[in-house]
Amino acid sequence: MRCKLKISAPALSALLALGLAAAAHAQGESYPEKPVTLVVAYPPGGSTDLTGRAVADQLSKKLGVPVVVENVGGAGGAIGAQKVSRAAPDGYTLLLGANNEIAINRLVSASVKYSYKDFTPLGLVASQPLVLVASVNSGVKTVDQFLKAVKAKPGHYSYGSSGVGTSLHLTGEMLKQQAGLFLTHIPYRGVAPLTTDLYSGNIDYGVFVLSSGLPHIRSGKVVALGISEKKRSAAAPDIAPLADNPQLKDLDISVWFALMAPPKLPDAVAAKLRKALNEAMQEPEFRKKLEDTGSTLASAKVDMAKFLVDETAKYQKIVDFAKIKE
């Protein structure tokens, strides 16, 4: 006589959930078993790439497997970021991303279908200020002179950035919003052509990522007016924050870099990666490498969920003010 065991639907669901949890735990226990790919959504050589390579080097040491950087450029970082958002949630494909591709792109481009919610955040790595510069030919050497000149001739002056909807563009628009300026944005295809036009006097002002701007500032090709973070940068302590000026006291924006994974990453795998990143951030060698590129190491105590919500809300206000759409 056979006895048929009947299992109710709720009980079956519970058993399946237990099985999945056990499998995820086992995966976390054995992770990593092979090389990890760290996607950087830009070509080699830029600030995101330099940060990514520093992170990859340290993660490799902490995890005990190779961590290989893969540069997947295009669409302002969206192609590489989207690749990671759609990757298998196994911890073997990660993103070292900047705020452009993680949080800003979705706000300015209808073609970007993912958002910061389509990732598992592992940790904030570093931030870097942007710097407002003036052409030597403009005769402007201070923030006060800049504000006075622009307000005296509304609509007469322009500022350049490396593209529409970038953190550089948003910095310029935040500056306009807070000081009540009428200043035209000119997007360029990168730092080199913007630098050429600033040096020749074809444009009066520009916004750079600090690491990109410093060589031109130090060589005297452009004049630094102020950085976009409220605190001074260790890479350029002589450049005061724009927020030191009363008209710009609330201006605080930066390029930041974060380690992200695909959505639904098992908790055990995420915990291992967060632990490895936190340990890496304690290494003096890692700190120095980031500071040499103009970045400031982030705090390991940052609540990433809150941070991403707050940053995206800040960008949304600027995008709405400037009516930025691609």
Coordinates of C-alpha atoms in Angstrom, one line a residue:
M1 CA 0.0 0.0 0.0
R2 CA 1.5 3.3 -1.1
C3 CA 1.2 6.4 1.0
K4 CA 1.0 9.6 -1.0
L5 CA 2.5 12.6 0.9
K6 CA 0.6 15.7 0.2
I7 CA 2.3 19.1 0.6
S8 CA 0.3 22.3 0.7
A9 CA 1.2 25.1 -1.6
P10 CA 2.4 27.4 1.3
A11 CA 4.6 24.6 2.7
L12 CA 6.1 23.9 -0.8
S13 CA 6.9 27.6 -1.2
A14 CA 8.6 27.6 2.2
L15 CA 10.7 24.6 1.3
L16 CA 11.7 26.2 -2.0
A17 CA 12.7 29.4 -0.2
L18 CA 14.8 27.4 2.2
G19 CA 16.4 25.6 -0.6
L20 CA 17.2 28.8 -2.4
A21 CA 18.6 30.4 0.8
A22 CA 20.8 27.3 1.4
A23 CA 22.1 27.5 -2.2
A24 CA 22.8 31.2 -1.9
H25 CA 24.7 30.6 1.4
A26 CA 26.7 27.8 -0.1
Q27 CA 27.6 30.1 -3.1
G28 CA 28.7 32.8 -0.6
E29 CA 30.9 30.3 1.3
S30 CA 32.7 29.3 -1.9
Y31 CA 32.9 32.7 -3.5
P32 CA 35.1 33.6 -5.3
E33 CA 36.2 30.6 -7.3
K34 CA 37.3 32.4 -10.5
P35 CA 38.4 35.8 -11.7
V36 CA 36.1 38.8 -11.2
T37 CA 35.4 41.3 -14.0
L38 CA 35.2 45.0 -12.9
V39 CA 33.5 47.0 -15.6
V40 CA 34.6 50.6 -16.0
A41 CA 32.1 52.4 -18.3
Y42 CA 34.7 54.7 -19.9
P43 CA 37.8 54.4 -22.0
P44 CA 41.2 53.9 -20.2
G45 CA 43.0 56.9 -18.7
G46 CA 40.2 59.0 -17.1
S47 CA 39.4 59.5 -13.4
T48 CA 36.9 56.6 -13.3
D49 CA 39.3 54.3 -15.0
L50 CA 42.2 55.2 -12.6
T51 CA 39.9 54.7 -9.6
G52 CA 38.7 51.4 -11.0
R53 CA 42.2 50.1 -11.5
A54 CA 43.2 51.0 -8.0
V55 CA 40.1 49.2 -6.7
A56 CA 40.7 46.1 -8.9
D57 CA 44.3 45.9 -7.6
Q58 CA 43.2 45.9 -3.9
L59 CA 40.1 43.7 -4.4
S60 CA 42.4 41.1 -6.1
K61 CA 44.6 41.0 -3.0
K62 CA 41.7 40.8 -0.6
L63 CA 39.7 38.2 -2.5
G64 CA 42.6 36.1 -3.6
V65 CA 41.6 35.9 -7.3
P66 CA 42.4 38.2 -10.3
V67 CA 40.1 41.2 -10.6
V68 CA 40.3 42.3 -14.3
V69 CA 39.2 45.7 -15.5
E70 CA 37.0 45.8 -18.6
N71 CA 36.5 49.2 -20.2
V72 CA 33.1 49.3 -21.8
G73 CA 32.7 52.9 -23.0
G74 CA 29.9 54.7 -24.8
A75 CA 26.7 56.7 -24.1
G76 CA 28.2 58.6 -21.2
G77 CA 28.8 55.4 -19.3
A78 CA 25.3 54.0 -19.8
I79 CA 26.4 51.0 -22.0
G80 CA 28.8 49.7 -19.4
A81 CA 26.5 50.3 -16.5
Q82 CA 23.6 48.7 -18.3
K83 CA 25.7 45.6 -18.9
V84 CA 26.3 45.2 -15.2
S85 CA 22.7 45.8 -14.3
R86 CA 21.8 42.9 -16.6
A87 CA 24.6 40.5 -15.5
A88 CA 24.2 37.4 -13.5
P89 CA 24.0 38.2 -9.8
D90 CA 26.9 35.9 -8.8
G91 CA 29.5 38.5 -7.9
Y92 CA 31.7 37.9 -10.9
T93 CA 30.7 41.0 -12.8
L94 CA 30.9 44.3 -10.9
L95 CA 30.8 48.0 -11.8
L96 CA 33.1 50.8 -10.6
G97 CA 30.8 53.6 -11.6
A98 CA 30.6 57.3 -11.3
N99 CA 27.5 59.4 -10.5
N100 CA 27.0 60.1 -14.2
E101 CA 26.1 56.6 -15.2
I102 CA 24.7 55.4 -11.9
A103 CA 22.4 58.3 -11.1
I104 CA 22.4 61.2 -13.6
N105 CA 22.0 59.6 -17.0
R106 CA 18.5 58.3 -16.3
L107 CA 17.3 61.8 -15.3
V108 CA 18.4 63.5 -18.6
S109 CA 18.0 60.7 -21.2
A110 CA 14.8 58.8 -22.1
S111 CA 17.0 56.1 -23.8
V112 CA 18.5 55.1 -20.5
K113 CA 16.3 52.3 -19.1
Y114 CA 18.0 51.4 -15.9
S115 CA 18.4 53.4 -12.6
Y116 CA 20.5 53.2 -9.5
K117 CA 17.8 50.9 -8.1
D118 CA 18.9 48.2 -10.7
F119 CA 22.1 47.6 -8.8
T120 CA 23.2 46.2 -5.5
P121 CA 25.3 48.9 -3.9
L122 CA 28.5 47.6 -2.3
G123 CA 30.2 50.8 -1.1
L124 CA 31.2 54.4 -1.8
V125 CA 34.8 54.5 -2.8
A126 CA 35.9 58.1 -3.3
S127 CA 34.8 61.6 -4.4
Q128 CA 36.5 64.3 -6.4
P129 CA 35.5 67.9 -6.7
L130 CA 35.0 69.8 -9.9
V131 CA 36.7 73.1 -10.5
L132 CA 35.4 76.3 -12.1
V133 CA 38.1 77.9 -14.3
A134 CA 38.5 81.1 -16.2
S135 CA 40.3 81.9 -19.4
V136 CA 43.5 83.8 -18.8
N137 CA 42.3 86.3 -21.4
S138 CA 39.1 87.0 -19.4
G139 CA 41.2 88.9 -16.7
V140 CA 39.1 87.2 -14.0
K141 CA 41.0 85.7 -11.1
T142 CA 38.5 85.4 -8.3
V143 CA 35.0 84.2 -7.7
D144 CA 33.9 87.7 -6.8
Q145 CA 35.2 89.0 -10.1
F146 CA 33.5 86.2 -12.0
L147 CA 30.1 86.9 -10.4
K148 CA 30.4 90.6 -10.9
A149 CA 31.4 90.2 -14.6
V150 CA 28.6 87.8 -15.4
K151 CA 25.9 89.8 -13.6
A152 CA 27.0 93.0 -15.4
K153 CA 26.3 91.4 -18.8
P154 CA 23.5 88.8 -18.5
G155 CA 23.7 86.3 -21.4
H156 CA 27.0 87.6 -22.7
Y157 CA 29.2 84.9 -21.2
S158 CA 29.4 81.1 -21.7
Y159 CA 30.9 78.2 -19.8
G160 CA 32.0 74.9 -21.2
S161 CA 31.8 71.3 -19.9
S162 CA 32.5 67.9 -21.3
G163 CA 28.9 67.2 -22.3
V164 CA 25.2 67.6 -21.7
G165 CA 23.9 66.0 -18.5
T166 CA 27.3 65.3 -17.0
S167 CA 28.2 66.2 -13.5
L168 CA 30.3 69.1 -14.9
H169 CA 27.2 70.5 -16.7
L170 CA 25.1 70.1 -13.5
T171 CA 27.8 71.9 -11.5
G172 CA 27.5 74.9 -13.8
E173 CA 23.8 74.9 -13.6
M174 CA 23.8 74.6 -9.8
L175 CA 26.1 77.6 -9.8
K176 CA 23.8 79.6 -12.0
Q177 CA 20.8 78.6 -9.9
Q178 CA 22.3 79.7 -6.6
A179 CA 23.8 83.0 -7.8
G180 CA 21.0 83.9 -10.2
L181 CA 23.3 84.0 -13.2
F182 CA 22.4 84.1 -16.9
L183 CA 25.3 82.1 -18.4
T184 CA 25.1 79.9 -21.5
H185 CA 26.3 76.3 -21.4
I186 CA 28.5 75.0 -24.3
P187 CA 29.0 71.3 -24.4
Y188 CA 32.3 70.0 -25.7
R189 CA 33.5 66.5 -26.7
G190 CA 36.0 66.1 -23.9
V191 CA 38.5 68.1 -22.0
A192 CA 41.0 68.7 -24.8
P193 CA 38.9 70.9 -27.1
L194 CA 37.5 72.8 -24.1
T195 CA 41.0 73.6 -22.9
T196 CA 42.0 74.7 -26.4
D197 CA 39.1 77.2 -26.5
L198 CA 39.8 78.5 -23.0
Y199 CA 43.4 79.0 -23.8
S200 CA 42.7 80.8 -27.0
G201 CA 40.0 82.9 -25.4
N202 CA 37.1 81.5 -27.5
I203 CA 35.2 80.8 -24.3
D204 CA 35.6 82.5 -21.0
Y205 CA 34.8 79.9 -18.4
G206 CA 34.8 76.1 -18.0
V207 CA 34.2 73.3 -15.5
F208 CA 36.6 70.4 -15.2
V209 CA 37.0 67.4 -13.0
L210 CA 39.8 68.5 -10.7
S211 CA 42.2 65.8 -11.8
S212 CA 41.7 66.8 -15.5
G213 CA 41.9 70.5 -14.7
L214 CA 45.0 70.6 -12.5
P215 CA 47.7 70.2 -15.2
H216 CA 46.2 73.1 -17.1
I217 CA 45.9 75.2 -13.9
R218 CA 49.4 74.4 -12.8
S219 CA 50.8 75.3 -16.3
G220 CA 49.0 78.6 -16.3
K221 CA 46.7 77.9 -19.2
V222 CA 43.6 78.6 -17.2
V223 CA 42.8 80.2 -13.8
A224 CA 41.2 78.2 -11.0
L225 CA 38.3 80.1 -9.4
G226 CA 37.1 77.5 -6.9
I227 CA 36.2 73.9 -6.3
S228 CA 32.7 72.5 -6.1
E229 CA 32.9 70.6 -2.8
K230 CA 32.6 72.5 0.5
K231 CA 35.9 71.1 1.8
R232 CA 39.3 71.7 0.3
S233 CA 41.0 69.0 -1.6
A234 CA 44.2 67.4 -0.5
A235 CA 45.3 67.4 -4.2
A236 CA 44.9 71.2 -4.4
P237 CA 44.6 72.8 -1.0
D238 CA 45.3 76.2 -2.4
I239 CA 42.0 76.3 -4.4
A240 CA 39.2 77.5 -2.1
P241 CA 35.6 76.0 -2.3
L242 CA 33.1 78.0 -4.3
A243 CA 30.8 77.8 -1.3
D244 CA 33.1 80.1 0.6
N245 CA 31.4 82.9 -1.3
P246 CA 28.1 83.9 0.4
Q247 CA 26.2 83.8 -2.9
L248 CA 27.3 80.1 -3.4
K249 CA 27.2 78.9 0.2
D250 CA 25.0 75.9 -0.6
L251 CA 27.0 74.7 -3.6
D252 CA 28.3 71.2 -2.9
I253 CA 28.6 68.7 -5.7
S254 CA 31.3 66.3 -6.8
V255 CA 32.1 63.3 -9.0
W256 CA 31.9 60.2 -6.8
F257 CA 32.8 56.6 -7.5
A258 CA 31.0 53.6 -6.1
L259 CA 31.3 49.8 -6.3
M260 CA 28.1 48.3 -7.6
A261 CA 26.9 44.8 -8.4
P262 CA 23.9 43.4 -10.3
P263 CA 20.5 43.4 -8.5
K264 CA 19.6 40.4 -6.3
L265 CA 23.2 39.6 -5.4
P266 CA 23.1 37.0 -2.6
D267 CA 23.7 38.5 0.8
A268 CA 26.6 36.3 1.6
V269 CA 28.4 37.3 -1.6
A270 CA 27.6 41.0 -1.0
A271 CA 29.0 40.7 2.5
K272 CA 32.3 39.3 1.3
L273 CA 32.7 42.0 -1.3
R274 CA 31.8 44.8 1.2
K275 CA 34.3 43.4 3.6
A276 CA 37.1 43.2 0.9
L277 CA 36.3 46.8 -0.1
N278 CA 36.3 48.1 3.4
E279 CA 39.7 46.4 4.1
A280 CA 41.1 47.8 0.9
M281 CA 40.1 51.3 2.0
Q282 CA 42.2 51.0 5.1
E283 CA 45.4 50.5 3.1
P284 CA 47.6 53.6 3.1
E285 CA 48.8 52.6 -0.4
F286 CA 45.3 52.7 -1.7
R287 CA 44.5 56.0 -0.1
K288 CA 47.7 57.6 -1.6
K289 CA 46.9 56.2 -5.0
L290 CA 43.5 57.8 -5.0
E291 CA 44.7 61.1 -3.5
D292 CA 47.4 61.3 -6.3
T293 CA 44.5 61.3 -8.8
G294 CA 42.7 64.2 -7.0
S295 CA 40.2 62.0 -5.1
T296 CA 39.3 61.9 -1.4
L297 CA 38.7 58.5 0.1
A298 CA 35.1 58.0 1.2
S299 CA 34.0 56.9 4.7
A300 CA 33.2 53.2 5.0
K301 CA 30.2 54.2 7.2
V302 CA 28.2 55.8 4.3
D303 CA 24.7 54.5 4.2
M304 CA 24.6 53.7 0.4
A305 CA 20.8 53.4 0.2
K306 CA 20.3 56.8 1.7
F307 CA 23.2 58.3 -0.2
L308 CA 21.9 57.3 -3.6
V309 CA 18.4 58.6 -2.8
D310 CA 19.7 61.9 -1.6
E311 CA 22.2 62.4 -4.5
T312 CA 19.6 61.6 -7.1
A313 CA 17.1 64.0 -5.6
K314 CA 19.8 66.7 -5.7
Y315 CA 20.5 66.0 -9.4
Q316 CA 16.8 66.0 -10.2
K317 CA 16.4 69.5 -8.8
I318 CA 19.2 70.8 -11.0
V319 CA 17.9 69.0 -14.1
D320 CA 14.4 70.4 -13.5
F321 CA 15.8 73.9 -13.0
A322 CA 17.9 73.8 -16.2
K323 CA 15.4 71.7 -18.2
I324 CA 18.2 69.4 -19.2
K325 CA 17.1 66.7 -21.7
E326 CA 19.0 64.8 -24.3

